[in-house]
Coordinates of C-alpha atoms in Angstrom, one line a residue:
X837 CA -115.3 115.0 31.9
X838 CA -116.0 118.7 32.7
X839 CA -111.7 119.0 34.1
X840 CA -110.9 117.6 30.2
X841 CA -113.8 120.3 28.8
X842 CA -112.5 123.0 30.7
X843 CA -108.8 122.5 30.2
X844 CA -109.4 122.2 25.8
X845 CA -110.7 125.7 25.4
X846 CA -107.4 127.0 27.5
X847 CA -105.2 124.6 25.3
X848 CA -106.8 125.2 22.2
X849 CA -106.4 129.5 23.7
X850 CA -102.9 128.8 24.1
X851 CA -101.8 127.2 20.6
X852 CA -103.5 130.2 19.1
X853 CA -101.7 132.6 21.2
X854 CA -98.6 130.7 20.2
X855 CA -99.6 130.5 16.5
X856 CA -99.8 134.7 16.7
X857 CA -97.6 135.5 18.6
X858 CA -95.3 133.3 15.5
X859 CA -97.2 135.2 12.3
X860 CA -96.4 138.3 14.3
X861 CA -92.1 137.6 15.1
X862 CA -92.0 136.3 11.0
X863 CA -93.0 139.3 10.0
X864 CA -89.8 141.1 11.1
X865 CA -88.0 138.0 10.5
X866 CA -89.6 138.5 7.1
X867 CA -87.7 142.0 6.9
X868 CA -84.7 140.9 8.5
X869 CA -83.9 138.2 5.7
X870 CA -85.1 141.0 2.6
X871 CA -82.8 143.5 4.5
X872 CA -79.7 139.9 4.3
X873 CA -80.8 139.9 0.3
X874 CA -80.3 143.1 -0.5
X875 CA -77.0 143.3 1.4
X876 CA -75.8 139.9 -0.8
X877 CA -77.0 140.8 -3.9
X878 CA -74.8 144.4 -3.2
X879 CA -71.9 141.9 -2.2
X880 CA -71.8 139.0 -5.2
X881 CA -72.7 142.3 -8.1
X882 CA -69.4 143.8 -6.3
X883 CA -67.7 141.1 -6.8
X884 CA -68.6 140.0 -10.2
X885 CA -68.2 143.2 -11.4
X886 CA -64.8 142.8 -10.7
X887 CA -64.6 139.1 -11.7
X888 CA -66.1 139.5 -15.3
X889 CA -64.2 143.1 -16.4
X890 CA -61.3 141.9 -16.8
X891 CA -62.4 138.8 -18.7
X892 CA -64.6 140.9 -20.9
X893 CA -62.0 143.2 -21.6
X894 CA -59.7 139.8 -22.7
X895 CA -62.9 138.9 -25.1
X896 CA -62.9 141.9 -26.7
X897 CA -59.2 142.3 -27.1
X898 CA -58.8 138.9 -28.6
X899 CA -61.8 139.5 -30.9
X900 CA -60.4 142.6 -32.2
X901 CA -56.6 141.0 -32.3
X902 CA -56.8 137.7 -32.9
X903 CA -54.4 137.1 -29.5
X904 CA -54.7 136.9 -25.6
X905 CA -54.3 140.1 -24.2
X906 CA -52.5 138.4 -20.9
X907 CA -50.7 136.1 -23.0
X908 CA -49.1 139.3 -25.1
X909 CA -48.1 140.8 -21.6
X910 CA -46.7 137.7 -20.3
X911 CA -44.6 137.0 -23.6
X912 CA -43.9 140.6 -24.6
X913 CA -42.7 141.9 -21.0
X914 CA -43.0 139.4 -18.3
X915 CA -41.1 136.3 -20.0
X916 CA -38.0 138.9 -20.6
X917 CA -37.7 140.0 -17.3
X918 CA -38.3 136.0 -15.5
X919 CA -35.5 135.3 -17.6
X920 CA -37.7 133.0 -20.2
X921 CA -35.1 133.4 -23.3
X922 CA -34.2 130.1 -25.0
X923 CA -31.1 128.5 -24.3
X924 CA -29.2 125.4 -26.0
X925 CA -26.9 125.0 -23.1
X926 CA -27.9 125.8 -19.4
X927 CA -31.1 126.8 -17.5
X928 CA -31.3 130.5 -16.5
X929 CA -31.8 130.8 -13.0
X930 CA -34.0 133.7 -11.0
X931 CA -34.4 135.1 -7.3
X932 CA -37.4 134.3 -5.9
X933 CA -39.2 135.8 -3.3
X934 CA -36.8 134.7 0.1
X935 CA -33.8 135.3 -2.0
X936 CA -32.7 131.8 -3.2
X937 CA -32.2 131.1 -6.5
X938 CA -34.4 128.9 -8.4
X939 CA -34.6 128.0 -12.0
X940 CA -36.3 130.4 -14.7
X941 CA -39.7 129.1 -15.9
X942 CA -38.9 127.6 -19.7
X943 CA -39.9 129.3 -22.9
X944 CA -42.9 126.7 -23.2
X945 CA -44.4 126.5 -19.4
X946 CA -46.7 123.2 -20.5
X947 CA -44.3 121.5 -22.5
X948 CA -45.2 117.4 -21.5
X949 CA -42.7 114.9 -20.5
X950 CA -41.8 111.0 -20.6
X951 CA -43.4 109.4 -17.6
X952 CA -40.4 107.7 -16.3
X953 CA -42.5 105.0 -15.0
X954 CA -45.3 104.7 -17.6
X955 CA -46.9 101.2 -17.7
X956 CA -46.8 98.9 -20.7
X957 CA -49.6 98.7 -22.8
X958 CA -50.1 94.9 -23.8
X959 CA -49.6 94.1 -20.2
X960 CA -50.9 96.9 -18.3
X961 CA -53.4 99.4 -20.3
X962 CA -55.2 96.9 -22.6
X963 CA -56.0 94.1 -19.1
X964 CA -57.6 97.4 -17.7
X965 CA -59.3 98.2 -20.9
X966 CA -60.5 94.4 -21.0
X967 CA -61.8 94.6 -17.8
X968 CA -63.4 98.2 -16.9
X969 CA -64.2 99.0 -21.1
X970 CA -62.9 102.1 -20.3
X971 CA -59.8 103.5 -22.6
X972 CA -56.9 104.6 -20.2
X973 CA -54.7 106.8 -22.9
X974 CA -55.9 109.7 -24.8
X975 CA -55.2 110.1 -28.3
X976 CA -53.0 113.2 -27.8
X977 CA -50.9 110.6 -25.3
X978 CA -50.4 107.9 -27.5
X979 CA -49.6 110.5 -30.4
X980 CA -46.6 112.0 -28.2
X981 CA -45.8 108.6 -27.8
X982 CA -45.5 107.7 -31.6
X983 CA -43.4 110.8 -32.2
X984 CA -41.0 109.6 -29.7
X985 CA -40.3 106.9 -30.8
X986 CA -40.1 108.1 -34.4
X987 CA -37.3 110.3 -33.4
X988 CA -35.8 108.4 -31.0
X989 CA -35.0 105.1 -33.0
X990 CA -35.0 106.7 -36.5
X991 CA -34.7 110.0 -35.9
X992 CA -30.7 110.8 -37.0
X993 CA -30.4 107.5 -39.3
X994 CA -29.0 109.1 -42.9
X995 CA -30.9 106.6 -45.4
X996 CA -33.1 104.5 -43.9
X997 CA -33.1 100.2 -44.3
X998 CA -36.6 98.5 -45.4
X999 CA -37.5 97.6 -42.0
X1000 CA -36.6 100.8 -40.5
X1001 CA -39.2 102.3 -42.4
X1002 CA -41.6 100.0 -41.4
X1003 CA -41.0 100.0 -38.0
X1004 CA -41.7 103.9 -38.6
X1005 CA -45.2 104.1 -40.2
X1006 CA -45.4 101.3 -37.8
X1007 CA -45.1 103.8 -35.3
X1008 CA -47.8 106.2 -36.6
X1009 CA -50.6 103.2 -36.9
X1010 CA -53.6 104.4 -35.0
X1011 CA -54.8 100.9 -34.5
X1012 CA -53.3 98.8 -31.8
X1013 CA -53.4 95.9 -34.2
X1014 CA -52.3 97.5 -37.5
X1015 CA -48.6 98.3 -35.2
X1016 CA -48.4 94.6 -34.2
X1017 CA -48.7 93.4 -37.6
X1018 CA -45.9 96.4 -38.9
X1019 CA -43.8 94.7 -36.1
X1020 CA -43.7 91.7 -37.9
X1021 CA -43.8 92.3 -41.2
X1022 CA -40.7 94.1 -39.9
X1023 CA -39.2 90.8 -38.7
X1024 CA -40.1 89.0 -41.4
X1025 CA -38.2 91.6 -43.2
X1026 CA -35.1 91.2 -40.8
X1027 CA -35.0 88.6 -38.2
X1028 CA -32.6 91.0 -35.9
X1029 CA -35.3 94.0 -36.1
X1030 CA -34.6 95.3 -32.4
X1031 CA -37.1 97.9 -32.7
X1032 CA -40.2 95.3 -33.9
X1033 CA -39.6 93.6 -30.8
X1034 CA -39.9 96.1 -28.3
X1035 CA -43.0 97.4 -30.3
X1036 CA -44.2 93.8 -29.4
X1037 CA -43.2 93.9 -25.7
X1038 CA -44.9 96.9 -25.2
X1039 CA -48.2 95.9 -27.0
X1040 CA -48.9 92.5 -27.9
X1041 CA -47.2 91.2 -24.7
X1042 CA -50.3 90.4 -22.2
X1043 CA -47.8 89.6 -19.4
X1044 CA -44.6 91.7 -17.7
X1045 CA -43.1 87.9 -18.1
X1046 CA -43.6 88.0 -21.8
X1047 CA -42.6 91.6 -22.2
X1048 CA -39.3 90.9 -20.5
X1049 CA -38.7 87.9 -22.7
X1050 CA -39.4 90.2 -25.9
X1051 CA -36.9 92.6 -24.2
X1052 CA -34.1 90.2 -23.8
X1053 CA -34.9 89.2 -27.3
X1054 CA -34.1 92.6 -28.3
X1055 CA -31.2 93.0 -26.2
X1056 CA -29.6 90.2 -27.5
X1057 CA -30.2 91.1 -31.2
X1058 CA -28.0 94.3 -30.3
X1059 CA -25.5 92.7 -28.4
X1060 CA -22.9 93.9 -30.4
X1061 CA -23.3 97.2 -29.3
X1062 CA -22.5 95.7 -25.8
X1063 CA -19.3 95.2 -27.1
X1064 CA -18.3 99.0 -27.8
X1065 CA -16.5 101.1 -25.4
X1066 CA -18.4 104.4 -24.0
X1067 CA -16.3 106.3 -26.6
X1068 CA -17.1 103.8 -29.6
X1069 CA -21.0 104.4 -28.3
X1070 CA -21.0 108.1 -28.9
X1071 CA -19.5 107.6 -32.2
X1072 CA -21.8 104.9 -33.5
X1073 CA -25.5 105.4 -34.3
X1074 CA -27.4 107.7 -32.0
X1075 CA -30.3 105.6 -33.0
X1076 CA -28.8 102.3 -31.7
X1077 CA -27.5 103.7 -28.4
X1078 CA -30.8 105.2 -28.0
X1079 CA -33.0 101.8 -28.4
X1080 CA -29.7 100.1 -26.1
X1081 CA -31.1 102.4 -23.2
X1082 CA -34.8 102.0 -24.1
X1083 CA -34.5 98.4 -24.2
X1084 CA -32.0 98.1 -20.8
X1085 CA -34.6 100.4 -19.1
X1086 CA -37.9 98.6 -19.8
X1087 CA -35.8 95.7 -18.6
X1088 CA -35.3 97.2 -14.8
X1089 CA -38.4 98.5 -15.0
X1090 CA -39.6 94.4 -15.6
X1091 CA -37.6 92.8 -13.1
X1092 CA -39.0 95.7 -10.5
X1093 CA -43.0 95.0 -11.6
X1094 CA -41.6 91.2 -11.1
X1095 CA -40.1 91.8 -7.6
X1096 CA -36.7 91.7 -8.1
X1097 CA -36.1 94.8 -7.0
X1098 CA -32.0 94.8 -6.2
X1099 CA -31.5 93.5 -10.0
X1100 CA -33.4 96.0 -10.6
X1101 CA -31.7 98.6 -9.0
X1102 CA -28.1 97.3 -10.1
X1103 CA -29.5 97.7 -13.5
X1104 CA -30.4 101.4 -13.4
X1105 CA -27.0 102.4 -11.9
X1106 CA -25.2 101.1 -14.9
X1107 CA -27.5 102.5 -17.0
X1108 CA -27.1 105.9 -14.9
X1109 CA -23.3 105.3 -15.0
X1110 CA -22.8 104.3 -18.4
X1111 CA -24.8 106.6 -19.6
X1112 CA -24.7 110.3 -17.7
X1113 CA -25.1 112.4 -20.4
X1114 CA -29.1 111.0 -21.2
X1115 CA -30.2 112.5 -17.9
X1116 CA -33.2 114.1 -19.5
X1117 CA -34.5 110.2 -19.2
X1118 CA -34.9 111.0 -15.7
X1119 CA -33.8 107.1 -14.9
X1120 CA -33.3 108.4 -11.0
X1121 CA -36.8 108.8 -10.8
X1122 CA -37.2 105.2 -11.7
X1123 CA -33.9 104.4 -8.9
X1124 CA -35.6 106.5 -6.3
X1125 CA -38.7 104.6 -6.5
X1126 CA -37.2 101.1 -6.4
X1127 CA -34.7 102.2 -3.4
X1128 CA -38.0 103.1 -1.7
X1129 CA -39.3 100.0 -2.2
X1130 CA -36.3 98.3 -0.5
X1131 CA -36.6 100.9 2.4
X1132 CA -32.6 102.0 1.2
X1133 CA -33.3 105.6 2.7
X1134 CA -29.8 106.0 2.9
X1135 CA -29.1 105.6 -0.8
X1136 CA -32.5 107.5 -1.6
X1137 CA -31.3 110.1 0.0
X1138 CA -27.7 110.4 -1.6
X1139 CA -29.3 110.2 -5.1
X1140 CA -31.9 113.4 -3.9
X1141 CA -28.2 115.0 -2.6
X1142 CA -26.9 114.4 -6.2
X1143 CA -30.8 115.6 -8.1
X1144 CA -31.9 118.2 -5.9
X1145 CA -29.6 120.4 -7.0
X1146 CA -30.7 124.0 -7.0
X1147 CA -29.7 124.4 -10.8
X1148 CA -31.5 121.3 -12.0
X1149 CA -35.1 121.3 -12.8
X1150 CA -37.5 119.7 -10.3
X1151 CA -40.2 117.1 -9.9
X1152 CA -42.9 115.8 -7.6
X1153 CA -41.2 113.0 -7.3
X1154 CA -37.5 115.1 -6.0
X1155 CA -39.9 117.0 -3.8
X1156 CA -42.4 114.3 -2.5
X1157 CA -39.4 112.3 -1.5
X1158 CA -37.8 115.0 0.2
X1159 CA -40.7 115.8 2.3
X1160 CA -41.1 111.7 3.0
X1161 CA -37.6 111.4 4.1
X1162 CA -37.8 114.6 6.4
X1163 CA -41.6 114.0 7.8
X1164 CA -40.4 110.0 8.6
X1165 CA -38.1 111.3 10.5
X1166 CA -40.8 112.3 13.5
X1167 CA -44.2 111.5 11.5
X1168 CA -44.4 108.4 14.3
X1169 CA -44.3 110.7 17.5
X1170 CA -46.0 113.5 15.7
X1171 CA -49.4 115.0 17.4
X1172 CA -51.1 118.1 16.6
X1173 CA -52.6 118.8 19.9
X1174 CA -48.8 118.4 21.4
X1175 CA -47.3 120.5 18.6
X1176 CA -49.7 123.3 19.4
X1177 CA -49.2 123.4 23.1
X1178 CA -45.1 122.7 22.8
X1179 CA -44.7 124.4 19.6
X1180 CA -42.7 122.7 16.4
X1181 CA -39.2 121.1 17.0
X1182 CA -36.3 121.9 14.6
X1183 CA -36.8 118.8 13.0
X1184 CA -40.8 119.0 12.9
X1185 CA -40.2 122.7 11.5
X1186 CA -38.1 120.7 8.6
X1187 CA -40.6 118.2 7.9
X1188 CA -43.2 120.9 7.5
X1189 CA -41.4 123.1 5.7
X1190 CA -40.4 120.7 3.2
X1191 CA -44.1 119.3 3.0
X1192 CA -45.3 123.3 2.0
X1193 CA -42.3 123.1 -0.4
X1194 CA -43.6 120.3 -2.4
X1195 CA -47.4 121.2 -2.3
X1196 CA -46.5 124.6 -3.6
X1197 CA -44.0 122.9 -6.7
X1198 CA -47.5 120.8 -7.0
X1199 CA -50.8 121.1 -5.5
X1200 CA -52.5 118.3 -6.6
X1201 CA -50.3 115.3 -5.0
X1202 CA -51.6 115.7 -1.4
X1203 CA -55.6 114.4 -2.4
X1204 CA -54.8 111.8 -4.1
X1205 CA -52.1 110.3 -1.1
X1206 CA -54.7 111.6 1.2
X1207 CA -57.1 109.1 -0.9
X1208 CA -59.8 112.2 -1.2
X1209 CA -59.3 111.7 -4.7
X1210 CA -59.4 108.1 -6.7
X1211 CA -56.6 107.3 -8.5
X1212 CA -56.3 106.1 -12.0
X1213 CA -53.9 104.8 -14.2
X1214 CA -51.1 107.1 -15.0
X1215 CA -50.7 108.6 -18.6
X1216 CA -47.5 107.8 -20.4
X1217 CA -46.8 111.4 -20.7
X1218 CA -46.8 114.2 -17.2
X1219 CA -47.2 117.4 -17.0
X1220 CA -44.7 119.0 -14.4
X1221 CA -47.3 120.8 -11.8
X1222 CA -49.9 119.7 -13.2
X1223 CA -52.6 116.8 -12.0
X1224 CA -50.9 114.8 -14.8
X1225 CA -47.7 114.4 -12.6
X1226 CA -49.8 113.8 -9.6
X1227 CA -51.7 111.4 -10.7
X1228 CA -48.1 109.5 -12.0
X1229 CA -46.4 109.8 -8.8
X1230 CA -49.3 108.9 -6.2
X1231 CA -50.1 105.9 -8.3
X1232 CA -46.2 104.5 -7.3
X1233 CA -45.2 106.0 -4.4
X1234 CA -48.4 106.3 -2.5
X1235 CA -47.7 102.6 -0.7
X1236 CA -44.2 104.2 0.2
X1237 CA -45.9 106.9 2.3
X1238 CA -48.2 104.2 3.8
X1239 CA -45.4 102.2 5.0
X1240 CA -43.6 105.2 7.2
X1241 CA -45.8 105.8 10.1
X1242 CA -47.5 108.8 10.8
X1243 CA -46.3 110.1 7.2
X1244 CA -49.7 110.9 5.8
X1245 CA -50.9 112.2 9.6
X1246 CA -48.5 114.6 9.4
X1247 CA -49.1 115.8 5.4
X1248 CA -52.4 115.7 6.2
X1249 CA -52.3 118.5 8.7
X1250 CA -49.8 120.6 7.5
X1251 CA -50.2 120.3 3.4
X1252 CA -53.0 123.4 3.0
X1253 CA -50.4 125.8 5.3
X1254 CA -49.0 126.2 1.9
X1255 CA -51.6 128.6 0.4
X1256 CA -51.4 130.8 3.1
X1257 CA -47.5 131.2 2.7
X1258 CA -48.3 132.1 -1.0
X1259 CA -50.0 135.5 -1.6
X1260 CA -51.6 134.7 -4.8
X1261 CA -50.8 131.9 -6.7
X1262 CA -50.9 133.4 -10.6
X1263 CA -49.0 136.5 -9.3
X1264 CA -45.9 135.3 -7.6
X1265 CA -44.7 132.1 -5.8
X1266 CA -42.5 131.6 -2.6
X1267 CA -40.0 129.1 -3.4
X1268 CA -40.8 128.5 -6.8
X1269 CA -41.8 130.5 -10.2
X1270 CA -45.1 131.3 -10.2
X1271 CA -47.7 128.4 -11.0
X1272 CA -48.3 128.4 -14.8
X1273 CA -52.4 128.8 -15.8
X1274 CA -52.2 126.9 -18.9
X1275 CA -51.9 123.5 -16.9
X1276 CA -55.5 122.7 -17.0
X1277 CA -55.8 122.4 -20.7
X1278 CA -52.6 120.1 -21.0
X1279 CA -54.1 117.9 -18.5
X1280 CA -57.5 117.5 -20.1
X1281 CA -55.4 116.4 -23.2
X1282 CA -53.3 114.0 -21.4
X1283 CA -55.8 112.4 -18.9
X1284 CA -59.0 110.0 -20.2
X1285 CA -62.6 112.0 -19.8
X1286 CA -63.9 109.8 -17.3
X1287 CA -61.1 111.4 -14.8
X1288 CA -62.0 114.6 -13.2
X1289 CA -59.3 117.3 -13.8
X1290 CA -58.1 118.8 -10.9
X1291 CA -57.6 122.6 -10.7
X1292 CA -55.5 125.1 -9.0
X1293 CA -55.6 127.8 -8.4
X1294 CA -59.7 127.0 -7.8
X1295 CA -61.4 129.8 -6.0
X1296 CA -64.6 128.1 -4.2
X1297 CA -67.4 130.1 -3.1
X1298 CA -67.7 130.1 1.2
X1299 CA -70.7 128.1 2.4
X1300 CA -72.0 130.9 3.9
X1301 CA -73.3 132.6 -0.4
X1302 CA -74.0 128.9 -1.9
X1303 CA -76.2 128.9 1.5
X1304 CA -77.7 132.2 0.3
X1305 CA -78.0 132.0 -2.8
X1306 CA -79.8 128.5 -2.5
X1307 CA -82.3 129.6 -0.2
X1308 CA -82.9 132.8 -2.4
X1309 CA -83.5 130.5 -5.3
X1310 CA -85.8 128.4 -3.0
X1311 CA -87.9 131.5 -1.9
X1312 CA -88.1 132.6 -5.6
X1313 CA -89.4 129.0 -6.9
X1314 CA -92.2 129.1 -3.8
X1315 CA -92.9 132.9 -5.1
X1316 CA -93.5 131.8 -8.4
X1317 CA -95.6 128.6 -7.6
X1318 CA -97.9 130.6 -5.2
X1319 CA -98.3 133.3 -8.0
X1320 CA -99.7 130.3 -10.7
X1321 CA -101.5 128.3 -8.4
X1322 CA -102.4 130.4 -5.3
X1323 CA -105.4 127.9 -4.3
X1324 CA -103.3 125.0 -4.2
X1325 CA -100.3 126.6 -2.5
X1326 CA -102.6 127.8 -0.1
X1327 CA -103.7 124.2 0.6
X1328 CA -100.7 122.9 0.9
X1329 CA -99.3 125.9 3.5
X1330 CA -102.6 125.0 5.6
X1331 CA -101.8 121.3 6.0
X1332 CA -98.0 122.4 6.1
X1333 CA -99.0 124.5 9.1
X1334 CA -101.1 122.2 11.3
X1335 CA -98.6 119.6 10.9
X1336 CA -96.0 121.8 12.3
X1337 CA -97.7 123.2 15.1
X1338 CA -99.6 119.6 16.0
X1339 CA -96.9 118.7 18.6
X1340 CA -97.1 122.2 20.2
X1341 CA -100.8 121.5 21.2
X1342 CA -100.3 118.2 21.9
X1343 CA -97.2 119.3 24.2
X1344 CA -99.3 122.0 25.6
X1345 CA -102.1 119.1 26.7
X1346 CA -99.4 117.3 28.9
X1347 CA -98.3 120.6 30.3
X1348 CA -101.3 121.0 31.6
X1349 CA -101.9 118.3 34.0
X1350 CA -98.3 119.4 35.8
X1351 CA -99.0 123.1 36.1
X1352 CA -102.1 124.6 38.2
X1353 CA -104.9 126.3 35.7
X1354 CA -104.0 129.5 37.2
X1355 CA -101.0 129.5 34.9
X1356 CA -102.3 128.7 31.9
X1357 CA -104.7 131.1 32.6
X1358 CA -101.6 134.1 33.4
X1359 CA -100.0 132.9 30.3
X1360 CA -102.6 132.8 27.4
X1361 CA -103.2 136.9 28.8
X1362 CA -99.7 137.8 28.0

């Protein structure tokens, strides 16, 4: 009893030598992290000095003009000299910045496309609005869609006929339901109304069966335009020939979504073939995906030979499929610890390189086939560049990327290379024109609100300031607390306190029975 007596005082000695020798080391730890503050507070007003000049200088000058200062510089001087005049007949082309010539940026960098592959609505975007009550289409995508078709079916007829007019404030019909009931008051109108049916394939149809039955109800309606030669075809109605190719499309695109996938594939070559001149379709994208479903990497790669031309405009999908073809090639042997140590083979060198040349023609592909993004459904208009056309071409060809082994391995440690091959994205590119800025408000028009917009070029903050400036705002919000109620704070630093420095004294007790008391003793003097 008088051993357990004597050894508390020197315990209780040594937690308070502990607890000093503590208040004394935080007091120039204290300084230390004031002397850190100071320094980051100098660092982030540096640089959001620099950040916010030049976007309160573009405030004030569109205030004062009515314009964007960039945007005048861009269209007054930079367009000119990127070669961004409009043309009726061929694509400009430009020198980039390792000497190969690419195509100039158009006058109208956002302008939206068709989605080649864009689902049907009956069968495809209304089951997912039955299910998840969540509306896949923006109203700025379905009203590009109604303009389509406006001037696609009706666009060059002279006068015209009762139905067609129908069919064309059918078209404009906001409701779903208000269209399908155009459609066939259209019908009743004229029983061999080719246009009222495909409205009802695309939207009343609840089935890719049904829809392909409306289809080849529709097809056979026209099948007197069958009949004409290619020549007769360019002299008849451009409205007719157009809802011929419409219709034959959809119908590939049905027996692919039904499985028959060489039918399908037969079908887009004719179409292709009988029809070269509609290229602005972009029906290879639709033949590259099916010849990737039948693993024909042969023929996919003749069509990229034919469509990767360095004149003709590209796509995610020309430059995705690239990079697949060339990274299945040795995705299966591939290892980064062995590539490091060995350095890249010719072929690996290809595979990457082609990788960084798709990620820098779009950005936003690589997440979503990487899965660190969820997909959705894919809007039935793209934006080239932009998470639009990402979100279109992961949704079909992600399962293509699966299947090749070692494919998303190798994409997944080579794909963010890219930005460090690129200087600054917004100033010039590397084997592309630079990446157009307006991309993000396109895609917030084309994609539903519950999807999350990816950006680019997104400059995130380094752990090491968020770190900072949450513990800066954490020792602010203790400041102010102890300044309003200093009795309680001080309360709750007490108990704070002893419950952090309990297990010292209770390690300090089972110290003691292993070292002699002469220790203790030497120790609680220092």
């Amino acid at each position: 009893m008088e051993d357990t007596a004597g050894s508390n005082p020197q315990s209780l000695g040594f937690t308070e030598k502990l607890k000093s020798w503590l208040s004394w080391s935080w007091t120039y730890v204290c300084f230390i992290w004031f002397g850190m503050v100071l320094i980051m507070i100098y660092v982030l007003w540096t640089m959001f000095h620099l950040m916010f000049s030049p976007q309160i200088f573009e405030w004030w000058y569109f205030r004062k003009y009515g314009t964007s200062f960039i945007e005048q510089v861009s269209v007054s001087h930079l367009r000119p000299l990127l070669g961004g005049v409009e043309s009726s007949s061929t694509t400009g082309l430009f020198t980039s910045v390792n000497g190969e010539a690419e195509p100039r940026p158009s006058v109208s960098e956002c302008k939206v496309w068709r989605n080649p592959l864009n689902l049907f609505r009956g069968a495809e975007y209304n089951r997912y609005t039955w299910v998840t009550g969540k509306e896949p289409l923006t109203y700025y995508d379905m009203n590009l869609s109604a303009q389509d078709h406006q001037t696609f079916f009706t666009g060059d007829t002279p006068q015209l006929r009762p139905e067609d007019a129908v069919m064309q404030k059918a078209w404009r019909e906001r409701n779903p339901q208000a269209r399908i009931r155009a459609a066939y008051q259209a019908i009743e109108m004229n029983h061999e109304c080719a246009a009222a049916y495909v409205l009802l394939a695309e939207e009343e149809a609840t089935t890719i069966t049904e829809a392909e039955r409306l289809f080849k109800k529709a097809l056979s309606i026209g099948k007197n335009i069958l009949e004409y030669t290619v020549h007769e075809l360019l002299l008849h109605s451009g409205k007719d020939i157009n809802l011929l190719v419409y219709i034959k499309r959809r119908l590939a695109m049905c027996a692919r979504k039904l499985g028959r996938i060489k039918e399908a594939v037969k079908m887009m070559r004719d179409l292709m073939k009988e029809f070269p001149l509609l290229g602005m379709l972009n029906i290879h994208e639709n033949l590259l995906e099916a010849l990737l479903e039948l693993q024909a990497y042969a023929d996919v790669q003749a069509v990229l030979a034919k469509y990767d031309d360095i004149s003709l405009p590209k796509s995610a999908t020309i430059c995705y499929t690239s990079a697949l073809l060339k990274a299945r090639a040795v995705s299966d042997k591939f290892s980064p610890e062995a590539a490091s140590r060995r350095g890249l083979s010719t072929a690996e060198m290809n595979a990457v390189e082609a990788i960084h040349r798709a990620v820098e023609f779009n950005p936003h592909v690589p997440k979503y086939l990487l899965e660190m993004k969820s997909l959705i459904l894919p809007p039935e208009h793209i934006l080239k560049r932009g998470d639009s056309e990402a979100v279109a071409y992961a949704f079909f060809h992600l399962q293509h990327w699966k299947r090749a082994e070692g494919a998303l391995n190798l994409l997944h440690c080579t794909w963010e290379g890219t930005f460090r091959i690129i200087p600054y994205p917004l100033e010039k590119g590397h084997l592309f024109y630079p990446y157009p800025g307006c991309t993000e408000t396109a895609d917030r028009e084309l994609l539903p609100s519950f999807h999350e917009v990816s950006v680019y070029p997104k400059k995130e903050l380094p752990f090491f300031i968020l770190f900072t400036a949450g513990l800066c705002s954490f020792t602010a919000m203790l400041a102010m607390l102890t300044h309003q109620f200093p009795e309680l704070m001080g309360v709750f630093a007490k108990a704070f306190f002893s419950t952090l420095f309990a297990p010292l004294g209770f390690f300090a007790d089972k110290m003691e029975s292993f070292m002699p008391s002469s220790f203790w003793h030497q120790l609680t003097r220092i």
